[in-house]
C-alpha atoms as a printed R data frame, in Angstrom:
    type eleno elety resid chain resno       x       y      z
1   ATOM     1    CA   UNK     A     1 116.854 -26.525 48.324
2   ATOM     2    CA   UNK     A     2 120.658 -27.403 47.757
3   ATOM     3    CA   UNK     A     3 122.904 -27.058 51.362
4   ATOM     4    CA   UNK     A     4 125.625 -28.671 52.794
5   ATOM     5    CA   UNK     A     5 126.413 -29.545 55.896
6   ATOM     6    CA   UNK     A     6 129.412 -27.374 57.815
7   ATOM     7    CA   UNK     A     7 131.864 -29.252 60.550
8   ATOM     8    CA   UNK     A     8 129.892 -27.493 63.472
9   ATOM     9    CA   UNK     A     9 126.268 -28.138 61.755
10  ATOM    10    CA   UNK     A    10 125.283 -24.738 60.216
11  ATOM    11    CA   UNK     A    11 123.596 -25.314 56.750
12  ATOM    12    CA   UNK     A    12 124.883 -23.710 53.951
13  ATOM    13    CA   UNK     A    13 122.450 -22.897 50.895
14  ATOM    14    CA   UNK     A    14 123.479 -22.693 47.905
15  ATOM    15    CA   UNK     A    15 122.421 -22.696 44.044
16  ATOM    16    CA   UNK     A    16 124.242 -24.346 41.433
17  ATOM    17    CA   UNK     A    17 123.667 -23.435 38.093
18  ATOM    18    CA   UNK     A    18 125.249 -23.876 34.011
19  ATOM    19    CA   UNK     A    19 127.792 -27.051 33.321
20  ATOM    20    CA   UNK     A    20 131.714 -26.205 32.723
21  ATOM    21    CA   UNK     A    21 134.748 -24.969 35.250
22  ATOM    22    CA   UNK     A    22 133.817 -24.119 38.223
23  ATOM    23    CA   UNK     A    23 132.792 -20.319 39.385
24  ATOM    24    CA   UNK     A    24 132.152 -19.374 42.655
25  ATOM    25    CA   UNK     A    25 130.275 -15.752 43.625
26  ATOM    26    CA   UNK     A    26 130.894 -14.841 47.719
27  ATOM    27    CA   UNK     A    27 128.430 -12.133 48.455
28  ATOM    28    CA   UNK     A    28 128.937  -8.582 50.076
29  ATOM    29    CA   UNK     A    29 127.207  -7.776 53.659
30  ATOM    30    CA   UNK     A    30 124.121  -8.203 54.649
31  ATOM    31    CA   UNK     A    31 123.482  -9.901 51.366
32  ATOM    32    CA   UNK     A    32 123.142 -13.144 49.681
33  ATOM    33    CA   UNK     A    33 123.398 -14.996 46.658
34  ATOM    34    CA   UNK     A    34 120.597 -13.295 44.983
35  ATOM    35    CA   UNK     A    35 122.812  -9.962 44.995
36  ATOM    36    CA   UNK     A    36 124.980 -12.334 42.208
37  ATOM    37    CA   UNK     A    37 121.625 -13.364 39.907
38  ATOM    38    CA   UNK     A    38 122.582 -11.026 36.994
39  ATOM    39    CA   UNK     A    39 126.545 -12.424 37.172
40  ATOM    40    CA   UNK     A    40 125.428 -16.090 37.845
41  ATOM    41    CA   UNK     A    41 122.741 -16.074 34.980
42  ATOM    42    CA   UNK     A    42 125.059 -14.745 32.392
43  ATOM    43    CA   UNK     A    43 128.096 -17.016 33.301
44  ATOM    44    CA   UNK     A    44 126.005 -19.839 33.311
45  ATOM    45    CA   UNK     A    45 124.990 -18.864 29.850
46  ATOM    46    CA   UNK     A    46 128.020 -18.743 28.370
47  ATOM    47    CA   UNK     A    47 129.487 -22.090 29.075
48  ATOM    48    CA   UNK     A    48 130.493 -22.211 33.156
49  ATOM    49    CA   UNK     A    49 129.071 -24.006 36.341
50  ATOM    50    CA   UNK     A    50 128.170 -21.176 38.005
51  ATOM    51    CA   UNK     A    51 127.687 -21.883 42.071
52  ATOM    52    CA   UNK     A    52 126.906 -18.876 44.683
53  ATOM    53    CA   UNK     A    53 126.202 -19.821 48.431
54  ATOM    54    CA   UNK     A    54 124.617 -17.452 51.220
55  ATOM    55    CA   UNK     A    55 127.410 -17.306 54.001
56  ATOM    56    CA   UNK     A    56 126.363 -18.439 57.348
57  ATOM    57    CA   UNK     A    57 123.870 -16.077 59.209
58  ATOM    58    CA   UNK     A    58 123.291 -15.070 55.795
59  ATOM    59    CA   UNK     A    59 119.664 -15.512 53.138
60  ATOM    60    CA   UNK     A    60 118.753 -18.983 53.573
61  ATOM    61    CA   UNK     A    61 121.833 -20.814 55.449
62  ATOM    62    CA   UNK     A    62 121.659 -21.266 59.207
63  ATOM    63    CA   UNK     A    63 121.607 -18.113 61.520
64  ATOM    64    CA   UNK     A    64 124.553 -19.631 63.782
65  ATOM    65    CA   UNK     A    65 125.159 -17.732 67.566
66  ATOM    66    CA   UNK     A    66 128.805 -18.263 66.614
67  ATOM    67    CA   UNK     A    67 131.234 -18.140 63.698
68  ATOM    68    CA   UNK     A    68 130.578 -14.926 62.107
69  ATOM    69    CA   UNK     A    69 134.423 -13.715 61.421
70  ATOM    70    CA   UNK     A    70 136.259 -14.430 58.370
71  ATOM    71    CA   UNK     A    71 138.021 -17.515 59.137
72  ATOM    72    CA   UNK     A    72 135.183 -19.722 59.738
73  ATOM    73    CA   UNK     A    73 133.503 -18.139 56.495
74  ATOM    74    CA   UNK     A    74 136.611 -19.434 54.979
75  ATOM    75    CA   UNK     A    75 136.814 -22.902 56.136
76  ATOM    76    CA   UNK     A    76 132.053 -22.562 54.926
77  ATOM    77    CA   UNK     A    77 133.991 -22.067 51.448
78  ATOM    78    CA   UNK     A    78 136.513 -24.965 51.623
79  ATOM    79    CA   UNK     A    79 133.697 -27.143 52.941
80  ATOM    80    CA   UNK     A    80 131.788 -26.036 49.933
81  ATOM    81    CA   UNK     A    81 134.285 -26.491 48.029
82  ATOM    82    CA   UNK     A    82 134.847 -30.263 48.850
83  ATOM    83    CA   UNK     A    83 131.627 -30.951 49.037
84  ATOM    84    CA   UNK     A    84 130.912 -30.139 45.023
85  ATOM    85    CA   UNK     A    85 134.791 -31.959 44.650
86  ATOM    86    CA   UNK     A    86 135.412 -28.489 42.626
87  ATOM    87    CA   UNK     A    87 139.168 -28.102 40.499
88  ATOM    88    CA   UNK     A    88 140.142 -25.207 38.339
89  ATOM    89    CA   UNK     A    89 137.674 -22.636 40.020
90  ATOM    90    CA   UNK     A    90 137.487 -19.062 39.290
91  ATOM    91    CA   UNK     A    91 136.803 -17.496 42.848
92  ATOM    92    CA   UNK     A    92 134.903 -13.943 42.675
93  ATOM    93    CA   UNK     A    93 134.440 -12.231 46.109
94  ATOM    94    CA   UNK     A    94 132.382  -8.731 45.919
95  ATOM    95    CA   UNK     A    95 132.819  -6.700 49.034
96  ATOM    96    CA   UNK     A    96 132.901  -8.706 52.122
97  ATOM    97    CA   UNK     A    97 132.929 -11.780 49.763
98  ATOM    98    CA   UNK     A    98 136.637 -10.653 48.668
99  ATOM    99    CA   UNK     A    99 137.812 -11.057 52.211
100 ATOM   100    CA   UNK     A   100 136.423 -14.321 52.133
101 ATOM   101    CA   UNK     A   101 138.350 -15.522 49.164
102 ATOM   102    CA   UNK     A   102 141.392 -13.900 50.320
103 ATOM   103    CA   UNK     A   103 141.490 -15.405 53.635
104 ATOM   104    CA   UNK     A   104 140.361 -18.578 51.657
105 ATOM   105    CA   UNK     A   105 143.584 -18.748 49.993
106 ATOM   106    CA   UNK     A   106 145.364 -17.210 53.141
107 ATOM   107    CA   UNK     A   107 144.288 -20.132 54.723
108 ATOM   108    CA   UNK     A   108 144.262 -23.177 51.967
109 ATOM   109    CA   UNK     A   109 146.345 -22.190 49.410
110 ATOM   110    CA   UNK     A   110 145.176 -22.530 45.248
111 ATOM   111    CA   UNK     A   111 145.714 -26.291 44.517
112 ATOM   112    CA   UNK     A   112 141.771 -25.931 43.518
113 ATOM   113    CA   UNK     A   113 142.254 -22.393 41.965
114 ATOM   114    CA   UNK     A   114 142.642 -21.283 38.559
115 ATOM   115    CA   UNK     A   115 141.966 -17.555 38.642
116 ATOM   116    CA   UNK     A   116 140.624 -14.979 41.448
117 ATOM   117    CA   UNK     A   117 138.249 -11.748 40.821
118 ATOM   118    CA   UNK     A   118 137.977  -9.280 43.548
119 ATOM   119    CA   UNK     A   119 134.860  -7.152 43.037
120 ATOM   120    CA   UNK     A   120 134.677  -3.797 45.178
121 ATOM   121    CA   UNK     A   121 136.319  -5.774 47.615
122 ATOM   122    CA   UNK     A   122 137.245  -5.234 51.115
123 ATOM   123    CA   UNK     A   123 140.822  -6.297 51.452
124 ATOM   124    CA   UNK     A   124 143.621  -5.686 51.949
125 ATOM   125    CA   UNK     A   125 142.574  -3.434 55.024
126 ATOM   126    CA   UNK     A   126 140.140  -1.489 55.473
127 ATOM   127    CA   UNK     A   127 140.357  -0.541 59.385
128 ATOM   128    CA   UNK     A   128 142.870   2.864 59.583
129 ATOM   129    CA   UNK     A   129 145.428   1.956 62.092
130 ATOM   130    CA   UNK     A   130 149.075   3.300 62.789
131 ATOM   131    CA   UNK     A   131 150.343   0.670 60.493
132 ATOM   132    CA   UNK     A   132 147.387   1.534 57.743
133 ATOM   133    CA   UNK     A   133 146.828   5.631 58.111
134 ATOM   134    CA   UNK     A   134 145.306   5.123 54.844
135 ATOM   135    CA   UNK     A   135 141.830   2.910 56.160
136 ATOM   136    CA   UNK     A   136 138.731   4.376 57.322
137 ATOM   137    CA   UNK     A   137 138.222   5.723 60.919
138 ATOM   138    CA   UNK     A   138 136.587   3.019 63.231
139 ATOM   139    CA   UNK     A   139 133.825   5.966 64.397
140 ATOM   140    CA   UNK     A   140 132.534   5.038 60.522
141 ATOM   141    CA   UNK     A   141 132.163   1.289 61.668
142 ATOM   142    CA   UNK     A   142 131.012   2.408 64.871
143 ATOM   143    CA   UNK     A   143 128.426   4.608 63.136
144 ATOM   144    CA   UNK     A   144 126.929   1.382 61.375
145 ATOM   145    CA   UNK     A   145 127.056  -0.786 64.338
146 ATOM   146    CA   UNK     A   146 124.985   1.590 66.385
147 ATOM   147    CA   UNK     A   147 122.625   2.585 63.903
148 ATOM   148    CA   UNK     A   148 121.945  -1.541 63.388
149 ATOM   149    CA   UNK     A   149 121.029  -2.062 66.781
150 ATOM   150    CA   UNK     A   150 118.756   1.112 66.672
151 ATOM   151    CA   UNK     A   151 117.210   0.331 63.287
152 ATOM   152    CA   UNK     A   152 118.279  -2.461 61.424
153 ATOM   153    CA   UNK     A   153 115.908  -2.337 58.636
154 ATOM   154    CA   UNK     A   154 116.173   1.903 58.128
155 ATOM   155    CA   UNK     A   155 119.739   1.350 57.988
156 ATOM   156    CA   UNK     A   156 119.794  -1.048 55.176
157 ATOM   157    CA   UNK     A   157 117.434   0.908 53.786
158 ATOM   158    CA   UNK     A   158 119.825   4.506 54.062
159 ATOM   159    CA   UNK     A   159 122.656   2.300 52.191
160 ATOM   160    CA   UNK     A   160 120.739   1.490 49.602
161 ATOM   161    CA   UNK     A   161 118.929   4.744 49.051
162 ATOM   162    CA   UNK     A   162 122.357   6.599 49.382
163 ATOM   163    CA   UNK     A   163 126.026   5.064 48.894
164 ATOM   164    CA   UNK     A   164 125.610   2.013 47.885
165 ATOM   165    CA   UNK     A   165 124.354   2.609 44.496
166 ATOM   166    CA   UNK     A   166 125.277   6.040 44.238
167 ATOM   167    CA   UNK     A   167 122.208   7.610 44.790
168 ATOM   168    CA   UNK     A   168 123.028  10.377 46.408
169 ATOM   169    CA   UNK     A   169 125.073  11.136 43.996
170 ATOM   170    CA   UNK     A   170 124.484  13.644 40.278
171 ATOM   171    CA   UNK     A   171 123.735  11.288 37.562
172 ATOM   172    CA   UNK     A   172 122.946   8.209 39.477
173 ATOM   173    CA   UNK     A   173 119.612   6.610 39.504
174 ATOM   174    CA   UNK     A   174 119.213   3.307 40.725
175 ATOM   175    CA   UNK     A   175 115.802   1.872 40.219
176 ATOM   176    CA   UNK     A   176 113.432   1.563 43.749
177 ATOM   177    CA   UNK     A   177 113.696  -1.909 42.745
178 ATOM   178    CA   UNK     A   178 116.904  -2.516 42.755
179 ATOM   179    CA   UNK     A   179 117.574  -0.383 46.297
180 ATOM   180    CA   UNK     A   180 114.314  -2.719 47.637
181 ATOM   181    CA   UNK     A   181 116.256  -6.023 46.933
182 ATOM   182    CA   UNK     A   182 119.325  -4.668 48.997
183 ATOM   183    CA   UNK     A   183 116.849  -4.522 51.779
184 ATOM   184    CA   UNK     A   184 114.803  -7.384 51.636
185 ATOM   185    CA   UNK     A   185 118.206  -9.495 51.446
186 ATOM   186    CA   UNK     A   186 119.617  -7.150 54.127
187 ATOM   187    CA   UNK     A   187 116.542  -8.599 56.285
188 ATOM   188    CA   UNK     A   188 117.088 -12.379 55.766
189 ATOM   189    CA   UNK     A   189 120.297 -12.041 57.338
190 ATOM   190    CA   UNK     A   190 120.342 -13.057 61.224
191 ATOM   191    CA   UNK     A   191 121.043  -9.671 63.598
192 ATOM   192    CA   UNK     A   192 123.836 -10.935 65.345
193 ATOM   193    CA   UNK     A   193 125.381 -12.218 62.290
194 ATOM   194    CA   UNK     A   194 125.126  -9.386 60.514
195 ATOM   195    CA   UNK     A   195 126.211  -6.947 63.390
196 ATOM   196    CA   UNK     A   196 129.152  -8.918 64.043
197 ATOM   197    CA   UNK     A   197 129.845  -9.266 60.300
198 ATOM   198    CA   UNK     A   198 130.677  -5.655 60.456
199 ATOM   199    CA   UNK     A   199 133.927  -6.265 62.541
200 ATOM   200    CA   UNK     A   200 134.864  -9.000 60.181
201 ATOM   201    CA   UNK     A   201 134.501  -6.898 57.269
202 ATOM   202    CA   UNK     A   202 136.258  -4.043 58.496
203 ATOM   203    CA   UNK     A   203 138.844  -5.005 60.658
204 ATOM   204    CA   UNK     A   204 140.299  -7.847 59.243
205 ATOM   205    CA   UNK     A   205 143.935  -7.749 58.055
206 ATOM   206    CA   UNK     A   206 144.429  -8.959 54.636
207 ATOM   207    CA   UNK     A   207 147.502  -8.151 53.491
208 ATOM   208    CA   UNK     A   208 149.133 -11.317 54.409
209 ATOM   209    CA   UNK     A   209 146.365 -13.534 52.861
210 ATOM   210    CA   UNK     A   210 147.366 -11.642 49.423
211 ATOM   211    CA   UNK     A   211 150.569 -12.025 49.692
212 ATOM   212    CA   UNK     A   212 149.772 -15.392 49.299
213 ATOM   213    CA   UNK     A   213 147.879 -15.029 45.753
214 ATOM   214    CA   UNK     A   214 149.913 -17.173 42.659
215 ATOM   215    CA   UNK     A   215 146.978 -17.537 40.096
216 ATOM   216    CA   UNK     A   216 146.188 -14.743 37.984
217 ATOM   217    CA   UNK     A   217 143.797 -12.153 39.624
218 ATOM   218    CA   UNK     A   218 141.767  -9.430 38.309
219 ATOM   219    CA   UNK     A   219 140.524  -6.331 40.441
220 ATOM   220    CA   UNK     A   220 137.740  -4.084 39.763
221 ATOM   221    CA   UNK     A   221 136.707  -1.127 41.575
222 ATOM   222    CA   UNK     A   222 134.741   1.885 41.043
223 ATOM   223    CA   UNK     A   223 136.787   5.054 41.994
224 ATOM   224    CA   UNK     A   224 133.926   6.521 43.657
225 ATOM   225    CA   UNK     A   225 132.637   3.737 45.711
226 ATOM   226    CA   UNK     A   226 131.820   5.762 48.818
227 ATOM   227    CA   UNK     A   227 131.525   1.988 51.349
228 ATOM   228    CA   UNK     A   228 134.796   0.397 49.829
229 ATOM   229    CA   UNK     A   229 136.906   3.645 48.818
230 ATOM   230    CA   UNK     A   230 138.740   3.040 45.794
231 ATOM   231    CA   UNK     A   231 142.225   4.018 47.387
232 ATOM   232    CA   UNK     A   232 141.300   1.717 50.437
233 ATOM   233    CA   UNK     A   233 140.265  -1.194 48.280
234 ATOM   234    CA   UNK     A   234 140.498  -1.899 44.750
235 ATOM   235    CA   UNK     A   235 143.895   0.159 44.463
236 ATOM   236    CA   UNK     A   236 146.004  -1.221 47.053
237 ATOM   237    CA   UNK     A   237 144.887  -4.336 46.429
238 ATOM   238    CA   UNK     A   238 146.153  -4.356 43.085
239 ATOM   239    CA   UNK     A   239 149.111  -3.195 43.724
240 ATOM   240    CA   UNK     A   240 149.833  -5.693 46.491
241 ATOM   241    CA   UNK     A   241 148.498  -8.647 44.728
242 ATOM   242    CA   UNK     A   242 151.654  -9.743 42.251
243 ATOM   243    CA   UNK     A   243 150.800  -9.454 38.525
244 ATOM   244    CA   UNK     A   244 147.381  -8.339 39.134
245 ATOM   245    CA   UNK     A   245 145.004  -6.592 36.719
246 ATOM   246    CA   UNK     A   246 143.045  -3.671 37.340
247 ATOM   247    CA   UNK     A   247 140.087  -2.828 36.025
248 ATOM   248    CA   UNK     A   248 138.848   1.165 37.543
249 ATOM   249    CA   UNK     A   249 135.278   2.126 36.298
250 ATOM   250    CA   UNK     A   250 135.046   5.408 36.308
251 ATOM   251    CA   UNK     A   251 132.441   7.178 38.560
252 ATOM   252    CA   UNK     A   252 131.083   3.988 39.804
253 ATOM   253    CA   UNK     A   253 129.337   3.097 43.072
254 ATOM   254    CA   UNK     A   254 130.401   0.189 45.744
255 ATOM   255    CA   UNK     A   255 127.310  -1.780 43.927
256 ATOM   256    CA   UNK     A   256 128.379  -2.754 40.793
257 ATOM   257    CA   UNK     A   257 127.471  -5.814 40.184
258 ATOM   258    CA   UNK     A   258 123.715  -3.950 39.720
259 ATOM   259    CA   UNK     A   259 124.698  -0.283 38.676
260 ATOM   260    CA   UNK     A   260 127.197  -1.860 35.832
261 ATOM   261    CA   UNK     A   261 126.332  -5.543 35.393
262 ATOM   262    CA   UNK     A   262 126.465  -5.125 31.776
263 ATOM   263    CA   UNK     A   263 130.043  -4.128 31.862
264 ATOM   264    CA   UNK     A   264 131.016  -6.229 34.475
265 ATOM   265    CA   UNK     A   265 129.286  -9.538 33.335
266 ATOM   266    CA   UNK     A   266 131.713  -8.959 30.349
267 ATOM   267    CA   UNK     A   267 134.870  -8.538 31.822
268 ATOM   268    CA   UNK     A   268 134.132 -11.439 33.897
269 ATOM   269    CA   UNK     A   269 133.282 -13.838 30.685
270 ATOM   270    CA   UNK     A   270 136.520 -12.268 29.199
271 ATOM   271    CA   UNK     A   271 138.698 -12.893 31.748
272 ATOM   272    CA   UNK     A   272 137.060 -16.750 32.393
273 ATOM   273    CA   UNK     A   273 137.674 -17.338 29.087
274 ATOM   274    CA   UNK     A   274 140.928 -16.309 28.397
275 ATOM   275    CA   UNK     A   275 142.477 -19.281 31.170
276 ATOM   276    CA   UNK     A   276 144.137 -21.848 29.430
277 ATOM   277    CA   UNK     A   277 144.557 -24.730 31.824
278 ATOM   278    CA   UNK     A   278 148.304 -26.370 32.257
């Protein structure tokens, strides 16, 4: 079993697959790098070294007491990062995985990175606040937190059986299979990590972090993701991000790296392969 070894101790799996520029997959809560198999299996097929970790707290790395906010998940990426002496990555960040790359590159810059992907991602902000009327009520975090504590596994299994795939919604049908992995994965993560994991997710500030962004990035987003709302996420990230490309896919769910791998397994190879390096 590949890890590496964090500053404060915590082991970090990870799976390292394919030869070629670097590509690195950061999950979406309460996941891990299995929720990436279809994307790293394809990638890795078509001429990339494909590498997806489990964040702390997270699958098989370390269930740490401590460090479950986005800036330590950060620095877990740079350590990563060093460790595997990676140039010329492609980072791609689904969900709570974009906040990690953005406040990645918030914090380290892009001397390492060639091109970013933000997948149904959480940034810039997805917390409403005066200053962001636009986010999603806290009650909604609330809701989750509480309903973790009460019944961790029914509540993975509600997200998977309703919004995250889109089963709740006409013309939807995600197979039992896929809404079981959610769950099992859901389960390998560590309670407290995950409940805390909720705060970092939702009520983290990244507009500052994208600011920062000077490679070229691509955004996708289903506009009816009903966890990451399109207007919330994929939208204003795009717009904030400078040069950015946006890819909507219509009627989509938050989990598309499932519902539409097909599609989005292509625009990924596309837009890997279309870097030319200076």
């Amino acid at each position: 079993m590949a890890t590496y070894t964090a500053l404060d101790g915590t082991e970090i799996y990870y799976k390292d697959w394919g030869s070629g520029r670097p590509v690195i997959l950061s999950h979406g809560w309460p996941l891990s790098s299995d929720s990436w198999e279809a994307q790293q299996l394809f990638l890795a097929s078509n001429g990339y070294r494909v590498i997806a970790h489990d964040r702390r707290g997270h699958g098989r790395s370390s269930q740490t007491w401590e460090g479950n906010e986005m800036n330590t998940y950060a620095d877990d990426l740079a350590g990563l990062i060093e460790f595997l002496d990676l140039q010329q990555i492609t980072l791609i960040g689904f969900s709570t995985g974009g906040g990690e790359v953005s406040r990645f590159v918030g914090r380290r810059g892009t001397s390492r990175i060639a091109q970013i992907v933000l997948v149904s991602a959480v940034p810039p902000f997805m917390l409403k606040t005066a200053d962001n009327p636009g986010g999603v009520p806290a009650e909604v975090f609330d809701g989750i937190r509480a309903a973790s504590l009460a019944d961790r596994s029914q509540t993975y299994r509600d997200l998977a059986d309703g919004p995250f795939f889109g089963n709740n919604r006409p013309g939807q049908n995600p197979s039992q299979g896929m809404r079981d992995a959610f769950w099992r994965q859901g389960l390998q993560s560590g309670a407290r990590n995950a409940y805390e994991s909720i705060a970092a997710f939702s009520a983290t500030d990244f507009r500052e972090d994208l600011d920062t962004f000077d490679v070229p990035t691509l955004v996708i987003h289903g506009d009816d993701d009903q966890v990451v709302p399109f207007e919330v996420g994929g939208k204003a990230s795009a717009e904030r991000i400078k040069d950015a490309e946006l890819k909507v896919y219509s009627g989509a769910p938050h989990g598309i790296t499932d519902t539409h791998k097909s599609t989005l397994n292509n625009d990924l190879l596309a837009f890997l392969d279309a870097y030319v390096a200076p």
